[in-house]
Amino acid sequence: MEILVPDDYQYLYVRNEERPVYKIPAPVLRQTAVAITAVNKKILQLADRMIEIMKKSNGIGLAAPQVGALHRLIVIAPEDYKPTVLINPKVVSSTGEIVMQEGCLSIPGLYGDVLRPEKVTVEAYDRKGRPSLYDLEGMPARVVQHEIDHLEGILFIDKVDVATLHWTHPDKASDVTE
Ligand code: CO
Protein backbone atom coordinates (compact mmCIF):
# COMPACT_ATOMS: atom_id res chain seq x y z
CA MET A 1 0.00 0.00 0.00
CA GLU A 2 1.27 3.44 -0.85
CA ILE A 3 1.14 5.91 2.02
CA LEU A 4 0.58 9.56 1.19
CA VAL A 5 2.14 11.61 3.96
CA PRO A 6 0.14 14.77 4.79
CA ASP A 7 2.04 18.04 4.32
CA ASP A 8 2.24 18.85 8.02
CA TYR A 9 3.78 15.43 8.76
CA GLN A 10 6.40 15.59 6.00
CA TYR A 11 9.11 17.01 8.26
CA LEU A 12 8.85 13.90 10.47
CA TYR A 13 9.94 11.85 7.47
CA VAL A 14 13.26 13.65 7.09
CA ARG A 15 16.08 11.59 8.59
CA ASN A 16 18.48 13.74 10.59
CA GLU A 17 20.38 13.87 13.86
CA GLU A 18 17.18 14.50 15.79
CA ARG A 19 15.25 11.74 13.98
CA PRO A 20 17.82 9.09 12.96
CA VAL A 21 15.32 6.30 12.23
CA TYR A 22 14.85 5.34 8.56
CA LYS A 23 11.36 6.15 7.31
CA ILE A 24 9.32 4.78 4.42
CA PRO A 25 10.08 4.51 1.54
CA ALA A 26 13.73 3.70 2.51
CA PRO A 27 14.59 0.41 0.71
CA VAL A 28 16.39 -0.93 3.83
CA LEU A 29 12.99 -1.27 5.52
CA ARG A 30 11.95 -3.81 2.89
CA GLN A 31 15.02 -6.05 3.05
CA THR A 32 15.51 -9.26 5.02
CA ALA A 33 17.92 -9.01 7.95
CA VAL A 34 20.71 -11.55 8.36
CA ALA A 35 21.21 -13.78 11.43
CA ILE A 36 23.87 -12.72 13.92
CA THR A 37 26.59 -15.35 14.25
CA ALA A 38 28.47 -13.90 17.22
CA VAL A 39 27.36 -11.55 19.98
CA ASN A 40 30.43 -9.35 19.89
CA LYS A 41 31.26 -5.81 20.91
CA LYS A 42 30.07 -4.39 17.60
CA ILE A 43 26.65 -5.98 17.99
CA LEU A 44 26.33 -4.81 21.60
CA GLN A 45 27.27 -1.28 20.55
CA LEU A 46 24.57 -1.42 17.90
CA ALA A 47 22.07 -2.62 20.54
CA ASP A 48 23.03 0.23 22.89
CA ARG A 49 22.69 2.77 20.10
CA MET A 50 19.26 1.36 19.24
CA ILE A 51 18.12 1.63 22.88
CA GLU A 52 19.23 5.29 22.91
CA ILE A 53 17.38 6.02 19.67
CA MET A 54 14.27 4.17 20.86
CA LYS A 55 14.16 6.22 24.07
CA LYS A 56 14.84 9.48 22.30
CA SER A 57 12.06 8.71 19.81
CA ASN A 58 9.59 7.74 22.57
CA GLY A 59 9.30 4.30 21.00
CA ILE A 60 8.67 1.02 22.80
CA GLY A 61 10.50 -1.12 20.27
CA LEU A 62 13.03 -0.81 17.47
CA ALA A 63 14.49 -3.24 14.94
CA ALA A 64 18.02 -2.97 13.50
CA PRO A 65 16.88 -2.37 9.88
CA GLN A 66 15.19 0.81 11.14
CA VAL A 67 18.65 2.23 11.86
CA GLY A 68 20.04 0.89 8.59
CA ALA A 69 21.63 -2.31 9.99
CA LEU A 70 20.45 -5.54 8.38
CA HIS A 71 21.06 -7.70 11.47
CA ARG A 72 18.47 -9.83 13.27
CA LEU A 73 18.44 -7.68 16.39
CA ILE A 74 15.55 -5.95 18.13
CA VAL A 75 15.18 -3.92 21.30
CA ILE A 76 11.94 -3.57 23.22
CA ALA A 77 10.85 -1.49 26.19
CA PRO A 78 7.09 -1.70 26.65
CA GLU A 79 5.76 0.02 29.75
CA ASP A 80 7.13 -1.47 32.99
CA TYR A 81 9.87 -3.31 31.09
CA LYS A 82 13.47 -2.30 31.19
CA PRO A 83 15.01 -2.14 27.70
CA THR A 84 15.61 -5.69 26.51
CA VAL A 85 17.82 -6.85 23.64
CA LEU A 86 16.72 -9.87 21.59
CA ILE A 87 19.16 -11.40 19.14
CA ASN A 88 17.94 -13.66 16.31
CA PRO A 89 14.42 -13.57 17.81
CA LYS A 90 11.93 -16.13 16.55
CA VAL A 91 8.30 -16.84 17.43
CA VAL A 92 8.25 -20.54 18.30
CA SER A 93 4.59 -20.79 19.28
CA SER A 94 1.53 -18.57 19.44
CA THR A 95 -2.07 -18.74 20.62
CA GLY A 96 -5.20 -16.65 20.28
CA GLU A 97 -5.94 -13.61 18.18
CA ILE A 98 -6.37 -10.01 19.21
CA VAL A 99 -6.75 -6.65 17.49
CA MET A 100 -4.54 -3.86 18.83
CA GLN A 101 -3.58 -0.47 17.47
CA GLU A 102 -0.04 -0.09 16.16
CA GLY A 103 2.22 2.68 15.02
CA CYS A 104 5.82 2.62 13.79
CA LEU A 105 8.82 4.92 14.16
CA SER A 106 9.43 4.35 10.44
CA ILE A 107 5.94 5.63 9.59
CA PRO A 108 5.57 8.48 12.09
CA GLY A 109 2.06 9.75 12.74
CA LEU A 110 0.18 6.84 11.18
CA TYR A 111 -1.79 4.39 13.33
CA GLY A 112 -4.16 1.54 12.69
CA ASP A 113 -5.54 -1.75 13.98
CA VAL A 114 -3.66 -4.99 13.38
CA LEU A 115 -4.83 -8.53 14.14
CA ARG A 116 -2.11 -10.76 15.55
CA PRO A 117 -1.71 -13.76 17.87
CA GLU A 118 -2.45 -12.79 21.47
CA LYS A 119 0.27 -14.77 23.22
CA VAL A 120 3.63 -15.79 21.84
CA THR A 121 6.67 -17.69 22.96
CA VAL A 122 9.80 -16.14 21.54
CA GLU A 123 13.22 -17.73 21.42
CA ALA A 124 16.20 -15.37 21.25
CA TYR A 125 19.74 -14.88 22.44
CA ASP A 126 20.21 -12.24 25.12
CA ARG A 127 23.01 -9.70 25.22
CA LYS A 128 25.30 -12.20 26.90
CA GLY A 129 24.71 -14.65 24.05
CA ARG A 130 22.58 -16.98 26.19
CA PRO A 131 19.61 -18.66 24.50
CA SER A 132 16.40 -17.58 26.25
CA LEU A 133 12.67 -18.18 26.00
CA TYR A 134 10.16 -15.38 26.56
CA ASP A 135 6.45 -16.06 27.20
CA LEU A 136 4.72 -12.84 26.26
CA GLU A 137 1.20 -11.47 26.13
CA GLY A 138 -0.43 -8.05 25.91
CA MET A 139 1.73 -5.16 24.76
CA PRO A 140 5.09 -7.00 25.01
CA ALA A 141 3.77 -9.76 22.72
CA ARG A 142 2.51 -7.14 20.32
CA VAL A 143 5.77 -5.18 20.20
CA VAL A 144 7.95 -8.26 19.69
CA GLN A 145 5.82 -9.49 16.78
CA HIS A 146 5.89 -6.04 15.16
CA GLU A 147 9.69 -5.87 15.51
CA ILE A 148 10.29 -9.41 14.24
CA ASP A 149 8.26 -8.47 11.16
CA HIS A 150 10.74 -5.65 10.54
CA LEU A 151 13.49 -8.29 10.24
CA GLU A 152 11.57 -9.73 7.28
CA GLY A 153 10.98 -6.35 5.67
CA ILE A 154 7.33 -6.45 6.77
CA LEU A 155 5.64 -3.28 8.06
CA PHE A 156 2.39 -2.96 10.00
CA ILE A 157 0.77 -1.27 7.01
CA ASP A 158 1.04 -4.65 5.25
CA LYS A 159 -1.26 -6.20 7.87
CA VAL A 160 -3.38 -3.25 9.03
CA ASP A 161 -7.15 -3.02 8.79
CA VAL A 162 -7.05 -0.22 6.21
CA ALA A 163 -10.38 1.23 7.39
CA THR A 164 -8.80 2.06 10.78
CA LEU A 165 -5.71 3.90 9.45
CA HIS A 166 -5.48 7.45 10.77
CA TRP A 167 -2.96 10.22 11.31
CA THR A 168 -2.26 11.59 14.79
CA HIS A 169 0.65 13.89 15.42
CA PRO A 170 3.19 11.91 17.54
CA ASP A 171 3.61 14.85 19.94
CA LYS A 172 0.00 14.67 21.01
CA ALA A 173 -0.56 10.97 20.53
CA SER A 174 -1.17 8.82 23.54
CA ASP A 175 -0.78 5.99 21.03
CA VAL A 176 2.32 3.87 21.28
CA THR A 177 4.84 3.74 18.49
CA GLU A 178 6.93 0.71 17.62
CO1 CO B 1 7.97 -0.44 13.45
CSV table of C-alpha atoms and ligand atoms in Angstrom, one decimal:
chain,number,residue,atom,x,y,z
A,1,MET,CA,0.0,0.0,0.0
A,2,GLU,CA,1.3,3.4,-0.9
A,3,ILE,CA,1.1,5.9,2.0
A,4,LEU,CA,0.6,9.6,1.2
A,5,VAL,CA,2.1,11.6,4.0
A,6,PRO,CA,0.1,14.8,4.8
A,7,ASP,CA,2.0,18.0,4.3
A,8,ASP,CA,2.2,18.8,8.0
A,9,TYR,CA,3.8,15.4,8.8
A,10,GLN,CA,6.4,15.6,6.0
A,11,TYR,CA,9.1,17.0,8.3
A,12,LEU,CA,8.9,13.9,10.5
A,13,TYR,CA,9.9,11.8,7.5
A,14,VAL,CA,13.3,13.6,7.1
A,15,ARG,CA,16.1,11.6,8.6
A,16,ASN,CA,18.5,13.7,10.6
A,17,GLU,CA,20.4,13.9,13.9
A,18,GLU,CA,17.2,14.5,15.8
A,19,ARG,CA,15.3,11.7,14.0
A,20,PRO,CA,17.8,9.1,13.0
A,21,VAL,CA,15.3,6.3,12.2
A,22,TYR,CA,14.9,5.3,8.6
A,23,LYS,CA,11.4,6.1,7.3
A,24,ILE,CA,9.3,4.8,4.4
A,25,PRO,CA,10.1,4.5,1.5
A,26,ALA,CA,13.7,3.7,2.5
A,27,PRO,CA,14.6,0.4,0.7
A,28,VAL,CA,16.4,-0.9,3.8
A,29,LEU,CA,13.0,-1.3,5.5
A,30,ARG,CA,12.0,-3.8,2.9
A,31,GLN,CA,15.0,-6.1,3.0
A,32,THR,CA,15.5,-9.3,5.0
A,33,ALA,CA,17.9,-9.0,7.9
A,34,VAL,CA,20.7,-11.5,8.4
A,35,ALA,CA,21.2,-13.8,11.4
A,36,ILE,CA,23.9,-12.7,13.9
A,37,THR,CA,26.6,-15.4,14.2
A,38,ALA,CA,28.5,-13.9,17.2
A,39,VAL,CA,27.4,-11.5,20.0
A,40,ASN,CA,30.4,-9.3,19.9
A,41,LYS,CA,31.3,-5.8,20.9
A,42,LYS,CA,30.1,-4.4,17.6
A,43,ILE,CA,26.6,-6.0,18.0
A,44,LEU,CA,26.3,-4.8,21.6
A,45,GLN,CA,27.3,-1.3,20.6
A,46,LEU,CA,24.6,-1.4,17.9
A,47,ALA,CA,22.1,-2.6,20.5
A,48,ASP,CA,23.0,0.2,22.9
A,49,ARG,CA,22.7,2.8,20.1
A,50,MET,CA,19.3,1.4,19.2
A,51,ILE,CA,18.1,1.6,22.9
A,52,GLU,CA,19.2,5.3,22.9
A,53,ILE,CA,17.4,6.0,19.7
A,54,MET,CA,14.3,4.2,20.9
A,55,LYS,CA,14.2,6.2,24.1
A,56,LYS,CA,14.8,9.5,22.3
A,57,SER,CA,12.1,8.7,19.8
A,58,ASN,CA,9.6,7.7,22.6
A,59,GLY,CA,9.3,4.3,21.0
A,60,ILE,CA,8.7,1.0,22.8
A,61,GLY,CA,10.5,-1.1,20.3
A,62,LEU,CA,13.0,-0.8,17.5
A,63,ALA,CA,14.5,-3.2,14.9
A,64,ALA,CA,18.0,-3.0,13.5
A,65,PRO,CA,16.9,-2.4,9.9
A,66,GLN,CA,15.2,0.8,11.1
A,67,VAL,CA,18.6,2.2,11.9
A,68,GLY,CA,20.0,0.9,8.6
A,69,ALA,CA,21.6,-2.3,10.0
A,70,LEU,CA,20.5,-5.5,8.4
A,71,HIS,CA,21.1,-7.7,11.5
A,72,ARG,CA,18.5,-9.8,13.3
A,73,LEU,CA,18.4,-7.7,16.4
A,74,ILE,CA,15.6,-5.9,18.1
A,75,VAL,CA,15.2,-3.9,21.3
A,76,ILE,CA,11.9,-3.6,23.2
A,77,ALA,CA,10.9,-1.5,26.2
A,78,PRO,CA,7.1,-1.7,26.6
A,79,GLU,CA,5.8,0.0,29.8
A,80,ASP,CA,7.1,-1.5,33.0
A,81,TYR,CA,9.9,-3.3,31.1
A,82,LYS,CA,13.5,-2.3,31.2
A,83,PRO,CA,15.0,-2.1,27.7
A,84,THR,CA,15.6,-5.7,26.5
A,85,VAL,CA,17.8,-6.9,23.6
A,86,LEU,CA,16.7,-9.9,21.6
A,87,ILE,CA,19.2,-11.4,19.1
A,88,ASN,CA,17.9,-13.7,16.3
A,89,PRO,CA,14.4,-13.6,17.8
A,90,LYS,CA,11.9,-16.1,16.5
A,91,VAL,CA,8.3,-16.8,17.4
A,92,VAL,CA,8.2,-20.5,18.3
A,93,SER,CA,4.6,-20.8,19.3
A,94,SER,CA,1.5,-18.6,19.4
A,95,THR,CA,-2.1,-18.7,20.6
A,96,GLY,CA,-5.2,-16.6,20.3
A,97,GLU,CA,-5.9,-13.6,18.2
A,98,ILE,CA,-6.4,-10.0,19.2
A,99,VAL,CA,-6.7,-6.6,17.5
A,100,MET,CA,-4.5,-3.9,18.8
A,101,GLN,CA,-3.6,-0.5,17.5
A,102,GLU,CA,0.0,-0.1,16.2
A,103,GLY,CA,2.2,2.7,15.0
A,104,CYS,CA,5.8,2.6,13.8
A,105,LEU,CA,8.8,4.9,14.2
A,106,SER,CA,9.4,4.3,10.4
A,107,ILE,CA,5.9,5.6,9.6
A,108,PRO,CA,5.6,8.5,12.1
A,109,GLY,CA,2.1,9.7,12.7
A,110,LEU,CA,0.2,6.8,11.2
A,111,TYR,CA,-1.8,4.4,13.3
A,112,GLY,CA,-4.2,1.5,12.7
A,113,ASP,CA,-5.5,-1.7,14.0
A,114,VAL,CA,-3.7,-5.0,13.4
A,115,LEU,CA,-4.8,-8.5,14.1
A,116,ARG,CA,-2.1,-10.8,15.6
A,117,PRO,CA,-1.7,-13.8,17.9
A,118,GLU,CA,-2.5,-12.8,21.5
A,119,LYS,CA,0.3,-14.8,23.2
A,120,VAL,CA,3.6,-15.8,21.8
A,121,THR,CA,6.7,-17.7,23.0
A,122,VAL,CA,9.8,-16.1,21.5
A,123,GLU,CA,13.2,-17.7,21.4
A,124,ALA,CA,16.2,-15.4,21.3
A,125,TYR,CA,19.7,-14.9,22.4
A,126,ASP,CA,20.2,-12.2,25.1
A,127,ARG,CA,23.0,-9.7,25.2
A,128,LYS,CA,25.3,-12.2,26.9
A,129,GLY,CA,24.7,-14.6,24.1
A,130,ARG,CA,22.6,-17.0,26.2
A,131,PRO,CA,19.6,-18.7,24.5
A,132,SER,CA,16.4,-17.6,26.2
A,133,LEU,CA,12.7,-18.2,26.0
A,134,TYR,CA,10.2,-15.4,26.6
A,135,ASP,CA,6.4,-16.1,27.2
A,136,LEU,CA,4.7,-12.8,26.3
A,137,GLU,CA,1.2,-11.5,26.1
A,138,GLY,CA,-0.4,-8.1,25.9
A,139,MET,CA,1.7,-5.2,24.8
A,140,PRO,CA,5.1,-7.0,25.0
A,141,ALA,CA,3.8,-9.8,22.7
A,142,ARG,CA,2.5,-7.1,20.3
A,143,VAL,CA,5.8,-5.2,20.2
A,144,VAL,CA,7.9,-8.3,19.7
A,145,GLN,CA,5.8,-9.5,16.8
A,146,HIS,CA,5.9,-6.0,15.2
A,147,GLU,CA,9.7,-5.9,15.5
A,148,ILE,CA,10.3,-9.4,14.2
A,149,ASP,CA,8.3,-8.5,11.2
A,150,HIS,CA,10.7,-5.6,10.5
A,151,LEU,CA,13.5,-8.3,10.2
A,152,GLU,CA,11.6,-9.7,7.3
A,153,GLY,CA,11.0,-6.4,5.7
A,154,ILE,CA,7.3,-6.4,6.8
A,155,LEU,CA,5.6,-3.3,8.1
A,156,PHE,CA,2.4,-3.0,10.0
A,157,ILE,CA,0.8,-1.3,7.0
A,158,ASP,CA,1.0,-4.7,5.3
A,159,LYS,CA,-1.3,-6.2,7.9
A,160,VAL,CA,-3.4,-3.3,9.0
A,161,ASP,CA,-7.1,-3.0,8.8
A,162,VAL,CA,-7.1,-0.2,6.2
A,163,ALA,CA,-10.4,1.2,7.4
A,164,THR,CA,-8.8,2.1,10.8
A,165,LEU,CA,-5.7,3.9,9.5
A,166,HIS,CA,-5.5,7.4,10.8
A,167,TRP,CA,-3.0,10.2,11.3
A,168,THR,CA,-2.3,11.6,14.8
A,169,HIS,CA,0.7,13.9,15.4
A,170,PRO,CA,3.2,11.9,17.5
A,171,ASP,CA,3.6,14.9,19.9
A,172,LYS,CA,0.0,14.7,21.0
A,173,ALA,CA,-0.6,11.0,20.5
A,174,SER,CA,-1.2,8.8,23.5
A,175,ASP,CA,-0.8,6.0,21.0
A,176,VAL,CA,2.3,3.9,21.3
A,177,THR,CA,4.8,3.7,18.5
A,178,GLU,CA,6.9,0.7,17.6
B,1,CO,CO,8.0,-0.4,13.5
